[in-house]
Short mmCIF file of C-alpha atoms in Angstrom, two decimals:
data_model
loop_
_atom_site.label_atom_id
_atom_site.label_comp_id
_atom_site.label_asym_id
_atom_site.label_seq_id
_atom_site.Cartn_x
_atom_site.Cartn_y
_atom_site.Cartn_z
CA MET N 18 -50.31 -0.41 35.99
CA ASP N 19 -52.74 -2.75 34.26
CA GLY N 20 -49.95 -4.57 32.48
CA VAL N 21 -48.64 -1.43 30.84
CA VAL N 22 -44.92 -1.07 31.54
CA PRO N 23 -43.54 2.49 31.51
CA VAL N 24 -40.69 2.88 29.07
CA HIS N 25 -38.17 3.86 31.74
CA CYS N 26 -38.81 0.60 33.55
CA LEU N 27 -38.23 -1.67 30.60
CA TRP N 28 -35.34 -3.32 32.39
CA ARG N 29 -37.83 -4.71 34.87
CA TRP N 30 -38.83 -7.23 32.22
CA PHE N 31 -35.58 -8.99 32.92
CA LEU N 32 -36.10 -8.93 36.68
CA PRO N 33 -37.73 -12.01 38.23
CA ASP N 34 -40.92 -11.21 40.15
CA CYS N 35 -39.43 -12.21 43.48
CA LEU N 36 -36.93 -9.34 43.36
CA GLU N 37 -37.57 -5.68 44.18
CA LEU N 38 -34.41 -4.03 42.97
CA PHE N 39 -32.20 -4.63 39.98
CA GLY N 40 -29.17 -4.74 42.32
CA ASP N 41 -30.73 -7.74 44.00
CA LEU N 42 -30.23 -9.65 40.78
CA PHE N 43 -26.46 -9.32 41.18
CA GLY N 44 -26.79 -10.31 44.80
CA GLN N 45 -28.36 -13.60 43.73
CA ILE N 46 -25.37 -14.53 41.56
CA SER N 47 -22.89 -16.80 43.29
CA PRO N 48 -19.60 -15.07 44.24
CA TYR N 49 -17.85 -18.12 42.81
CA TRP N 50 -19.25 -17.24 39.36
CA PHE N 51 -17.72 -13.75 39.58
CA ALA N 52 -14.42 -15.14 40.84
CA TYR N 53 -14.03 -17.70 38.09
CA VAL N 54 -15.16 -15.36 35.30
CA GLY N 55 -12.52 -12.96 36.61
CA VAL N 56 -9.90 -15.67 36.28
CA ALA N 57 -11.13 -16.43 32.77
CA PHE N 58 -10.86 -12.75 31.77
CA ALA N 59 -7.36 -12.51 33.18
CA ILE N 60 -5.99 -15.42 31.21
CA GLY N 61 -8.23 -15.18 28.16
CA LEU N 62 -7.78 -11.50 27.33
CA SER N 63 -4.05 -11.70 28.07
CA VAL N 64 -3.63 -14.56 25.63
CA LEU N 65 -5.74 -12.72 23.05
CA GLY N 66 -3.45 -9.67 23.36
CA ALA N 67 -0.31 -11.81 23.19
CA ALA N 68 -1.51 -13.81 20.20
CA TRP N 69 -2.59 -10.67 18.34
CA GLY N 70 0.74 -8.99 19.03
CA ILE N 71 2.67 -12.01 17.84
CA PHE N 72 0.88 -12.25 14.55
CA VAL N 73 1.23 -8.53 13.83
CA THR N 74 4.95 -8.64 14.66
CA GLY N 75 5.63 -12.09 13.33
CA SER N 76 4.20 -11.64 9.86
CA SER N 77 6.27 -8.47 9.33
CA LEU N 78 9.33 -10.15 10.80
CA VAL N 79 9.02 -13.19 8.50
CA GLY N 80 8.61 -10.99 5.42
CA ALA N 81 11.39 -8.53 6.28
CA SER N 82 13.86 -11.32 7.06
CA ILE N 83 13.82 -12.51 3.44
CA HIS N 84 15.93 -9.53 2.33
CA ALA N 85 17.65 -8.92 5.66
CA PRO N 86 18.11 -12.30 7.36
CA ARG N 87 20.25 -10.73 10.10
CA ILE N 88 17.17 -9.23 11.79
CA THR N 89 15.54 -12.50 12.80
CA SER N 90 17.38 -13.30 16.03
CA LYS N 91 17.39 -9.67 17.26
CA ASN N 92 13.73 -9.10 16.50
CA LEU N 93 12.65 -12.26 18.31
CA VAL N 94 12.80 -9.93 21.32
CA SER N 95 9.55 -8.36 20.04
CA VAL N 96 7.89 -11.78 19.95
CA ILE N 97 9.21 -12.54 23.45
CA PHE N 98 7.74 -9.27 24.73
CA CYS N 99 4.38 -10.33 23.37
CA GLU N 100 4.77 -13.76 24.93
CA ALA N 101 5.52 -12.09 28.27
CA VAL N 102 2.05 -10.59 28.16
CA ALA N 103 0.52 -14.06 28.14
CA ILE N 104 2.84 -15.03 31.02
CA TYR N 105 1.61 -12.02 33.06
CA GLY N 106 -1.91 -13.28 32.48
CA ILE N 107 -1.19 -16.79 33.58
CA ILE N 108 0.71 -15.65 36.72
CA VAL N 109 -2.19 -13.44 37.82
CA ALA N 110 -4.69 -16.20 36.98
CA ILE N 111 -2.79 -18.61 39.21
CA VAL N 112 -2.59 -16.07 42.04
CA MET N 113 -6.33 -15.44 41.68
CA ALA N 114 -7.15 -19.14 41.62
CA THR N 115 -5.32 -19.67 44.92
CA ARG N 116 -7.70 -17.19 46.61
CA ILE N 117 -10.65 -19.43 45.87
CA GLY N 118 -11.50 -22.18 48.34
CA TYR N 119 -14.70 -24.09 49.05
CA SER N 120 -16.85 -24.22 52.16
CA ALA N 121 -20.49 -25.20 52.42
CA HIS N 122 -21.98 -21.87 53.61
CA ALA N 123 -19.58 -19.55 51.85
CA GLU N 124 -21.98 -18.28 49.21
CA THR N 125 -23.99 -16.08 51.57
CA ASP N 126 -20.96 -14.84 53.45
CA THR N 127 -20.15 -11.11 52.93
CA VAL N 128 -16.39 -11.81 52.85
CA THR N 129 -16.95 -14.24 50.02
CA LYS N 130 -19.17 -11.77 48.15
CA TYR N 131 -16.49 -9.17 48.49
CA GLY N 132 -13.92 -11.64 47.22
CA GLY N 133 -16.05 -12.53 44.20
CA TYR N 134 -16.31 -8.93 43.11
CA ALA N 135 -12.64 -8.32 43.83
CA LEU N 136 -11.47 -11.22 41.69
CA PHE N 137 -13.88 -10.19 38.91
CA ALA N 138 -12.42 -6.67 38.92
CA ALA N 139 -8.84 -7.96 39.13
CA GLY N 140 -9.48 -10.20 36.13
CA LEU N 141 -10.83 -7.32 34.05
CA VAL N 142 -7.97 -5.03 35.07
CA VAL N 143 -5.31 -7.60 34.17
CA GLY N 144 -7.05 -8.88 31.06
CA LEU N 145 -7.81 -5.54 29.44
CA SER N 146 -4.45 -3.94 30.27
CA ASN N 147 -2.62 -6.97 28.87
CA LEU N 148 -4.83 -7.06 25.76
CA PHE N 149 -3.98 -3.49 24.84
CA CYS N 150 -0.39 -3.95 25.92
CA GLY N 151 -0.11 -6.90 23.52
CA LEU N 152 -1.61 -4.90 20.65
CA SER N 153 0.76 -2.03 21.35
CA ILE N 154 3.85 -4.25 21.41
CA GLY N 155 2.67 -5.99 18.25
CA VAL N 156 2.34 -2.79 16.22
CA THR N 157 5.60 -1.29 17.47
CA GLY N 158 7.36 -4.61 17.05
CA SER N 159 6.18 -4.85 13.47
CA SER N 160 7.49 -1.36 12.73
CA CYS N 161 10.70 -2.20 14.56
CA ALA N 162 11.30 -5.25 12.37
CA LEU N 163 10.72 -3.26 9.17
CA ALA N 164 12.92 -0.37 10.33
CA ASP N 165 15.72 -2.69 11.43
CA ALA N 166 15.66 -4.37 8.01
CA GLN N 167 16.28 -0.98 6.38
CA ASP N 168 18.73 0.45 8.89
CA ALA N 169 20.37 -1.67 11.60
CA THR N 170 21.16 1.32 13.84
CA LEU N 171 17.44 1.90 14.51
CA PHE N 172 16.89 -1.36 16.35
CA VAL N 173 18.06 -0.32 19.83
CA LYS N 174 16.14 2.95 19.68
CA LEU N 175 12.92 1.27 18.68
CA LEU N 176 13.43 -1.43 21.27
CA ILE N 177 13.06 1.24 23.97
CA VAL N 178 9.63 2.13 22.56
CA GLU N 179 8.71 -1.53 22.80
CA ILE N 180 9.95 -1.75 26.40
CA PHE N 181 7.69 1.13 27.37
CA ALA N 182 4.77 -0.60 25.66
CA SER N 183 5.45 -3.83 27.50
CA ALA N 184 5.54 -1.95 30.82
CA LEU N 185 1.84 -1.11 30.36
CA GLY N 186 0.91 -4.74 30.96
CA LEU N 187 2.96 -4.78 34.14
CA PHE N 188 0.87 -1.92 35.58
CA GLY N 189 -2.23 -4.04 35.19
CA VAL N 190 -0.51 -7.00 36.79
CA ILE N 191 0.52 -4.97 39.86
CA ALA N 192 -3.00 -3.55 40.29
CA GLY N 193 -4.53 -6.99 39.74
CA ILE N 194 -2.33 -8.68 42.36
CA ILE N 195 -3.08 -5.95 44.94
CA ILE N 196 -6.82 -6.25 44.33
CA SER N 197 -6.87 -10.01 44.44
CA SER N 198 -4.65 -10.23 47.54
CA LYS N 199 -7.53 -8.86 49.64
CA ALA N 200 -9.99 -11.41 48.30
CA SER N 201 -10.76 -14.72 49.91
CA LEU N 202 -13.52 -17.09 48.93
CA GLY N 203 -14.50 -19.92 51.26
CA GLY N 204 -11.23 -19.71 53.20
CA GLY N 205 -9.03 -19.70 50.12
CA GLY N 206 -5.66 -17.92 50.29
CA SER N 207 -3.36 -17.43 53.25
CA ASN N 208 -5.33 -14.68 55.07
CA GLY N 209 -8.71 -16.36 54.60
CA MET C 18 -7.80 0.19 12.85
CA ASP C 19 -5.69 -0.79 9.85
CA MET C 20 -2.74 -1.34 12.11
CA LEU C 21 -4.51 -4.08 14.08
CA THR C 22 -5.92 -6.11 11.19
CA PHE C 23 -3.70 -5.30 8.22
CA ASN C 24 -0.94 -7.74 9.06
CA ALA C 25 -3.24 -10.77 9.28
CA ASP C 26 -3.42 -10.97 5.47
CA ASN C 27 -0.81 -8.54 4.21
CA GLY C 28 1.94 -8.13 6.83
CA TYR C 29 4.24 -10.66 5.21
CA LEU C 30 3.96 -9.21 1.70
CA GLU C 31 4.30 -5.65 2.90
CA ALA C 32 7.56 -6.55 4.61
CA VAL C 33 8.74 -8.43 1.50
CA VAL C 34 8.07 -5.41 -0.70
CA ARG C 35 9.86 -3.11 1.74
CA GLY C 36 12.82 -5.47 1.54
CA LEU C 37 12.70 -5.34 -2.28
CA LYS C 38 12.56 -1.54 -2.14
CA ALA C 39 15.79 -1.54 -0.12
CA SER C 40 17.54 -3.20 -3.08
CA LEU C 41 16.76 -0.34 -5.46
CA LEU C 42 19.80 1.49 -6.83
CA ARG C 43 20.85 4.60 -4.96
CA ARG C 44 22.37 7.90 -6.02
CA ASN C 45 25.98 6.72 -5.70
CA ASP C 46 25.16 3.62 -7.82
CA TYR C 47 23.97 5.95 -10.56
CA THR C 48 27.11 8.06 -10.21
CA ASN C 49 29.22 4.92 -10.70
CA LEU C 50 27.07 3.72 -13.60
CA ALA C 51 27.36 7.07 -15.37
CA GLN C 52 31.13 6.67 -15.41
CA CYS C 53 31.00 3.33 -17.26
CA GLU C 54 32.71 3.15 -20.66
CA ASN C 55 30.80 0.17 -22.00
CA LEU C 56 27.89 -2.06 -21.05
CA GLU C 57 30.16 -4.76 -19.63
CA ASP C 58 31.20 -2.23 -16.95
CA VAL C 59 27.51 -1.66 -16.29
CA ARG C 60 27.10 -5.42 -15.88
CA THR C 61 30.00 -5.53 -13.39
CA ILE C 62 28.35 -2.86 -11.25
CA LEU C 63 24.90 -4.49 -11.47
CA ASN C 64 26.44 -7.83 -10.52
CA SER C 65 27.03 -6.45 -7.05
CA THR C 66 23.29 -5.76 -6.72
CA ASP C 67 20.14 -7.87 -6.71
CA TYR C 68 20.26 -8.00 -10.50
CA ALA C 69 23.20 -10.45 -10.57
CA PRO C 70 21.18 -13.64 -11.15
CA TRP C 71 19.15 -11.98 -13.90
CA LEU C 72 22.14 -10.83 -15.91
CA GLN C 73 24.47 -13.82 -15.55
CA ASN C 74 23.10 -15.77 -18.52
CA GLU C 75 23.39 -12.94 -21.02
CA PRO C 76 26.12 -13.45 -23.68
CA ALA C 77 29.23 -11.31 -23.33
CA PRO C 78 28.76 -8.07 -25.30
CA LEU C 79 25.67 -6.89 -23.39
CA GLN C 80 23.16 -5.01 -25.58
CA THR C 81 20.84 -2.28 -24.29
CA GLN C 82 17.81 -4.26 -25.43
CA ALA C 83 19.06 -7.38 -23.61
CA LEU C 84 19.67 -5.26 -20.49
CA PHE C 85 16.15 -3.86 -20.73
CA ASP C 86 14.68 -7.36 -21.17
CA CYS C 87 16.56 -8.66 -18.11
CA LEU C 88 15.41 -5.73 -15.95
CA THR C 89 11.83 -6.12 -17.12
CA GLU C 90 11.95 -9.86 -16.49
CA ARG C 91 12.96 -9.12 -12.94
CA LEU C 92 10.12 -6.64 -12.49
CA VAL C 93 7.66 -9.20 -13.85
CA HIS C 94 9.11 -11.89 -11.58
CA ASP C 95 8.68 -9.61 -8.54
CA TYR C 96 5.14 -8.76 -9.54
CA ARG C 97 4.12 -12.38 -10.14
CA SER C 98 5.63 -13.63 -6.88
CA VAL C 99 3.84 -10.93 -4.89
CA ARG C 100 0.58 -11.34 -6.80
CA SER C 101 0.52 -15.13 -6.31
CA GLN C 102 0.64 -14.71 -2.52
CA ALA C 103 -1.86 -11.88 -2.19
CA TYR C 104 -5.24 -12.16 -0.46
CA ALA C 105 -8.52 -10.67 -1.65
CA PRO C 106 -8.47 -6.85 -1.61
CA LEU C 107 -4.72 -6.75 -2.21
CA SER C 108 -4.96 -9.09 -5.21
CA THR C 109 -7.51 -6.78 -6.83
CA PHE C 110 -5.31 -3.81 -6.03
CA LEU C 111 -2.32 -5.53 -7.66
CA ASP C 112 -4.42 -6.39 -10.73
CA TYR C 113 -5.20 -2.69 -11.10
CA ILE C 114 -1.46 -1.93 -11.24
CA THR C 115 -1.22 -3.90 -14.52
CA TYR C 116 -4.09 -2.09 -16.31
CA PRO C 117 -1.94 0.90 -17.46
CA TYR C 118 0.41 -1.63 -19.13
CA MET C 119 -2.61 -3.14 -20.87
CA ILE C 120 -3.75 0.26 -22.12
CA ASP C 121 -0.22 1.01 -23.40
CA ASN C 122 0.00 -2.37 -25.12
CA LEU C 123 -3.38 -1.87 -26.73
CA VAL C 124 -2.36 1.54 -28.08
CA LEU C 125 1.01 0.13 -29.23
CA LEU C 126 -0.76 -2.62 -31.15
CA LEU C 127 -3.33 -0.29 -32.69
CA MET C 128 -0.57 2.09 -33.79
CA GLY C 129 1.32 -0.87 -35.25
CA VAL C 130 -1.76 -1.98 -37.17
CA LEU C 131 -2.35 1.57 -38.49
CA ARG C 132 1.25 1.80 -39.68
CA ASN C 133 1.12 -1.69 -41.20
CA ARG C 134 3.87 -3.03 -39.00
CA ASP C 135 4.47 -6.73 -38.57
CA LEU C 136 2.24 -7.71 -35.65
CA GLY C 137 4.71 -10.28 -34.29
CA GLU C 138 7.34 -7.58 -34.03
CA VAL C 139 4.97 -5.26 -32.18
CA LEU C 140 3.85 -8.07 -29.86
CA ASP C 141 7.50 -8.54 -28.84
CA LYS C 142 7.60 -4.92 -27.75
CA CYS C 143 4.50 -5.23 -25.55
CA HIS C 144 5.07 -5.09 -21.82
CA PRO C 145 4.72 -8.60 -20.34
CA LEU C 146 2.64 -7.29 -17.42
CA GLY C 147 0.00 -5.95 -19.80
CA LEU C 148 -0.67 -9.04 -21.88
CA PHE C 149 -4.32 -9.87 -22.52
CA GLU C 150 -6.19 -12.42 -24.56
CA GLY C 151 -6.86 -11.64 -28.20
CA MET C 152 -3.80 -9.46 -28.69
CA ALA C 153 -2.69 -11.47 -31.71
CA THR C 154 -6.05 -11.00 -33.47
CA LEU C 155 -5.96 -7.23 -33.21
CA ALA C 156 -4.96 -6.82 -36.86
CA VAL C 157 -8.49 -7.49 -38.10
CA VAL C 158 -10.01 -4.61 -36.13
CA THR C 159 -11.17 -1.61 -38.16
CA SER C 160 -13.42 0.42 -35.84
CA PRO C 161 -13.69 1.10 -32.11
CA GLU C 162 -16.94 -0.87 -31.88
CA GLU C 163 -15.24 -3.89 -33.36
CA LEU C 164 -12.30 -3.37 -31.06
CA TYR C 165 -14.65 -3.49 -28.12
CA ARG C 166 -16.79 -6.38 -29.35
CA GLU C 167 -13.99 -8.63 -30.53
CA ILE C 168 -11.20 -8.03 -28.04
CA LEU C 169 -11.75 -5.68 -25.12
CA VAL C 170 -15.00 -7.20 -23.93
CA ASP C 171 -13.09 -10.12 -22.39
CA THR C 172 -10.43 -7.98 -20.73
CA PRO C 173 -10.60 -5.94 -17.53
CA LEU C 174 -10.49 -2.81 -19.70
CA ALA C 175 -14.04 -3.43 -20.96
CA PRO C 176 -15.85 -1.13 -18.47
CA TYR C 177 -13.41 1.72 -19.28
CA PHE C 178 -14.39 1.69 -22.91
CA ALA C 179 -17.81 3.27 -22.35
CA GLU C 180 -16.64 6.78 -23.16
CA CYS C 181 -14.76 5.68 -26.24
CA VAL C 182 -17.85 4.69 -28.22
CA SER C 183 -18.16 8.29 -29.39
CA VAL C 184 -14.91 7.80 -31.32
CA HIS C 185 -15.89 6.76 -34.83
CA ASP C 186 -12.91 5.44 -36.70
CA LEU C 187 -9.37 4.38 -35.90
CA THR C 188 -6.91 7.05 -36.92
CA GLU C 189 -3.68 7.79 -35.11
CA MET C 190 -5.23 10.72 -33.32
CA ASN C 191 -8.29 8.76 -32.33
CA VAL C 192 -6.08 6.01 -30.92
CA GLU C 193 -4.41 8.66 -28.73
CA ILE C 194 -7.87 9.85 -27.70
CA ILE C 195 -8.86 6.27 -26.87
CA ARG C 196 -5.72 5.91 -24.77
CA ASN C 197 -6.50 9.05 -22.81
CA LEU C 198 -10.15 8.15 -22.35
CA LEU C 199 -9.19 4.68 -21.12
CA TYR C 200 -6.70 6.22 -18.72
CA LYS C 201 -9.28 8.66 -17.47
CA ALA C 202 -11.75 5.90 -16.71
CA TYR C 203 -9.01 3.73 -15.24
CA LEU C 204 -7.78 6.44 -12.86
CA ALA C 205 -11.33 7.18 -11.68
CA ASP C 206 -11.94 3.45 -11.09
CA PHE C 207 -8.62 2.94 -9.31
CA TYR C 208 -9.34 5.97 -7.12
CA HIS C 209 -12.73 4.54 -6.27
CA LEU C 210 -11.22 1.18 -5.41
CA CYS C 211 -8.60 2.68 -3.11
CA VAL C 212 -10.62 5.39 -1.40
CA LYS C 213 -14.13 3.91 -1.27
CA ARG C 214 -13.78 0.12 -1.34
CA ILE C 215 -10.47 -0.32 0.52
CA GLY C 216 -10.33 3.01 2.35
CA GLY C 217 -8.43 3.62 5.60
CA THR C 218 -4.71 4.28 5.40
CA THR C 219 -4.59 2.84 1.87
CA GLY C 220 -7.20 5.32 0.75
CA ALA C 221 -5.39 8.27 2.28
CA VAL C 222 -2.02 7.35 0.79
CA MET C 223 -3.24 6.29 -2.62
CA ALA C 224 -5.54 9.33 -3.03
CA SER C 225 -2.56 11.67 -3.25
CA LEU C 226 -0.63 9.35 -5.57
CA ILE C 227 -3.50 8.83 -7.98
CA SER C 228 -4.46 12.50 -7.91
CA PHE C 229 -0.92 13.40 -8.86
CA GLU C 230 -1.04 10.90 -11.74
CA ALA C 231 -4.31 12.50 -12.90
CA ASP C 232 -2.90 16.05 -12.61
CA ARG C 233 0.20 15.06 -14.57
CA ARG C 234 -2.02 13.68 -17.32
CA VAL C 235 -4.14 16.85 -17.39
CA ILE C 236 -1.04 19.00 -17.85
CA ASN C 237 0.53 16.66 -20.40
CA ILE C 238 -2.66 16.42 -22.43
CA THR C 239 -2.79 20.23 -22.50
CA LEU C 240 0.84 20.56 -23.56
CA ASN C 241 0.56 17.84 -26.20
CA SER C 242 -2.62 19.24 -27.70
CA LEU C 243 -1.49 22.86 -28.02
CA ASP C 244 -0.72 22.81 -31.73
CA THR C 245 -2.97 19.99 -32.85
CA ALA C 246 -6.38 19.72 -34.42
CA LEU C 247 -7.91 18.63 -31.13
CA ARG C 248 -10.84 20.92 -30.23
CA LYS C 249 -10.86 22.49 -26.79
CA ASP C 250 -14.05 20.76 -25.63
CA GLU C 251 -12.54 17.46 -26.75
CA ARG C 252 -9.44 18.30 -24.78
CA VAL C 253 -11.40 19.00 -21.63
CA ALA C 254 -13.28 15.74 -22.08
CA LEU C 255 -9.96 13.90 -21.88
CA PHE C 256 -8.93 15.42 -18.53
CA PRO C 257 -9.04 12.90 -15.69
CA ARG C 258 -10.63 14.78 -12.77
CA LEU C 259 -10.34 13.44 -9.24
CA PRO C 260 -11.14 14.93 -5.83
CA GLY C 261 -7.99 16.43 -4.35
CA GLY C 262 -6.43 17.13 -7.73
CA LEU C 263 -5.99 20.41 -9.55
CA ASP C 264 -8.36 23.29 -8.78
CA ASP C 265 -11.36 23.79 -11.07
CA GLU C 266 -9.98 27.21 -11.95
CA VAL C 267 -6.63 25.76 -13.07
CA VAL C 268 -8.33 23.04 -15.08
CA TYR C 269 -10.63 25.61 -16.69
CA ARG C 270 -7.68 27.72 -17.74
CA LEU C 271 -5.76 24.70 -18.99
CA GLY C 272 -8.78 23.72 -21.04
CA ARG C 273 -8.71 27.13 -22.77
CA ALA C 274 -4.94 27.49 -23.05
CA ASP C 275 -3.65 28.29 -26.56
CA ASP C 276 0.08 28.42 -25.98
CA LEU C 277 2.80 27.51 -23.50
CA GLN C 278 2.52 30.89 -21.80
CA ALA C 279 -1.15 30.36 -21.01
CA VAL C 280 -0.29 26.97 -19.50
CA ALA C 281 2.41 28.57 -17.37
CA LEU C 282 -0.05 31.27 -16.23
CA ALA C 283 -2.60 28.63 -15.24
CA MET C 284 0.10 26.74 -13.35
CA ASP C 285 0.88 29.88 -11.34
CA LEU C 286 -2.40 29.26 -9.51
CA SER C 287 -1.33 25.88 -8.20
CA GLY C 288 1.43 25.78 -5.60
CA THR C 289 3.04 22.38 -6.25
CA TYR C 290 3.09 22.55 -10.02
CA ARG C 291 4.21 26.17 -10.23
CA ALA C 292 7.44 25.15 -8.49
CA LEU C 293 7.89 22.22 -10.90
CA PHE C 294 7.31 24.51 -13.90
CA GLN C 295 9.79 27.07 -12.65
CA GLN C 296 12.45 24.47 -11.95
CA ALA C 297 11.95 22.96 -15.38
CA ALA C 298 12.50 26.38 -16.92
CA GLU C 299 15.55 27.13 -14.76
CA ARG C 300 17.43 23.85 -15.01
CA GLU C 301 18.62 23.35 -18.55
CA ASP C 302 19.22 19.64 -18.42
CA HIS C 303 15.79 18.91 -16.91
CA SER C 304 12.59 18.73 -18.90
CA LEU C 305 9.19 19.15 -17.32
CA GLU C 306 8.78 15.40 -17.59
CA ASP C 307 11.90 14.90 -15.45
CA GLN C 308 10.49 17.33 -12.89
CA PHE C 309 7.25 15.38 -12.76
CA LEU C 310 9.16 12.13 -12.34
CA GLU C 311 11.29 13.57 -9.56
CA HIS C 312 8.18 14.81 -7.81
CA GLU C 313 6.50 11.45 -8.28
CA MET C 314 9.51 9.64 -6.78
CA LYS C 315 9.31 11.96 -3.79
CA LEU C 316 5.62 11.09 -3.31
CA LEU C 317 6.41 7.39 -3.70
CA ARG C 318 9.18 7.60 -1.09
CA GLU C 319 6.74 9.28 1.26
CA ALA C 320 4.34 6.37 0.78
CA PHE C 321 6.97 4.15 2.39
CA ASP C 322 6.96 6.37 5.49
CA VAL C 323 3.50 5.06 6.41
CA GLN C 324 2.94 1.49 7.50
CA PHE C 325 -0.05 -0.83 7.08
CA HIS C 326 -1.36 0.16 3.64
CA TYR C 327 -1.30 -1.06 0.02
CA GLY C 328 0.39 2.09 -1.32
CA VAL C 329 3.81 0.51 -0.82
CA PHE C 330 3.05 -2.11 -3.47
CA TYR C 331 2.07 0.54 -5.99
CA ALA C 332 5.07 2.69 -5.01
CA TYR C 333 7.52 -0.21 -5.29
CA PHE C 334 6.45 -1.20 -8.80
CA ARG C 335 6.48 2.43 -9.95
CA MET C 336 9.97 2.88 -8.51
CA ARG C 337 11.22 -0.30 -10.17
CA GLU C 338 9.73 0.91 -13.44
CA GLN C 339 11.63 4.20 -13.08
CA GLU C 340 14.83 2.29 -12.33
CA ILE C 341 14.42 0.35 -15.58
CA ARG C 342 13.97 3.64 -17.45
CA ASN C 343 17.10 5.05 -15.77
CA LEU C 344 19.26 2.03 -16.56
CA THR C 345 17.99 1.86 -20.14
CA TRP C 346 18.80 5.55 -20.53
CA ILE C 347 22.33 5.00 -19.18
CA GLY C 348 22.68 1.99 -21.50
CA GLU C 349 21.59 4.05 -24.52
CA CYS C 350 23.94 6.90 -23.61
CA ILE C 351 26.89 4.52 -23.30
CA THR C 352 26.08 2.69 -26.56
CA GLN C 353 25.89 6.00 -28.42
CA LYS C 354 28.97 7.32 -26.64
CA GLN C 355 27.06 10.28 -25.17
CA TYR C 356 28.79 9.85 -21.81
CA ALA C 357 28.01 13.36 -20.61
CA HIS C 358 24.26 12.66 -20.67
CA ALA C 359 24.49 9.38 -18.74
CA SER C 360 24.20 11.15 -15.40
CA ARG C 361 20.86 12.68 -16.38
CA VAL C 362 18.69 10.16 -14.56
CA VAL C 363 15.91 10.57 -12.04
CA PRO C 364 17.21 9.31 -8.69
CA ILE C 365 14.75 7.10 -6.87
CA LEU C 366 15.96 6.87 -3.30
#
């Protein structure tokens, strides 16, 4: 090619010379890296969602409670729902962490490679679903606090909307646990 | 995306203002107030509302002026407490809410100067939200250029004065023209702030509110200038025009209208205002102004149906302003023993 790189092969610039295919680049990355980044996603994105939800709900709750102090204890439920999202994240992160063990030759083992990808995927599934779940609870919780301050009969009805929002995170948790239960790195986990 | 980021800076204040809005008087409060025999009865009813701490220090025979002052003091207190906690775009937005008061105060002072009133007396009548520096020195002003150079240049109204330089001397009519030109520039600027600089939900909600304000001014300017010396091209120059407001055709006809009938014909082309005009003609105890206020209150109530936007702040202060007008009206009716008229108020909620 005389040093001229065709445009459609630009990505080859990032590929070390010793590798033929771009997929090989992934193959060179340690499965442990994937596994631990998965754990980081699971806990990190869940906490981001929970924190975001709490500040959206909390700021409205604090303001609305000035003129209707009775709403504070009831609407703490919204904050607890948001907190639950972070708890989902930490539960799944702990389950995922137990699947990771260490053995000297594990990195080249196909079972370990499979486990690395599985934990990475599980982390993304749990993290993203909990992030959006937290945002959803936050916005509905904020509206719930404002509505309750105006009319106390609305609280129970709006709480049901929030419960449905908080169920979204649970879907991610279930999928994440199923995915990570098949993973085993270096003999980690019960079936490894 | 407003719903994800709005609450970081403004969630608390929005909720506070919604709480304040819940304390506005309702229809049955007005029914009770209209049955009062004297202002002490009014005080008894208001003591069961949020106004209690504001009225408790007033001496026993309550006067309408004292009632008005207490209510205004409360409005100003609400405004200042919200304004002092507001973050950047909201604080600018709240500043814009006070500019109409400034314009009204300026016109009040200029009128006072033209009629050789005592300036101290006129200053007492100025709305406390619209105070600006240099108000006390207004008596020396003789021409619009001087008015700009000496006083307005240091106030936020300065950029709005650009169109007024064509006005040559200060007569009562020219002061009215200055007021309308200032309002026109103010509405355009406020619209730009809400729709272009803040945008999002705030832009969508505020666009309809400000357009309504502009339309109301167009119609009122037309009605007020029907039998005056104001030329028709001058009249059209005063019309605040905003996107989403009255149709070009309606505005064109209003600009050429000679009498009330021509205005009514022009209004027939616009759905919302035709209904308001008809109702004003049908209901004897309601003027067109009342119809406009009722329609405005409806729009303001609708602003509260949407969350995560600045429109609620604007709506709340407008509603509170209307409540003060209502209570002052009831107070006046009771003082002058016109009990039958006391129920003629514009309900807010």
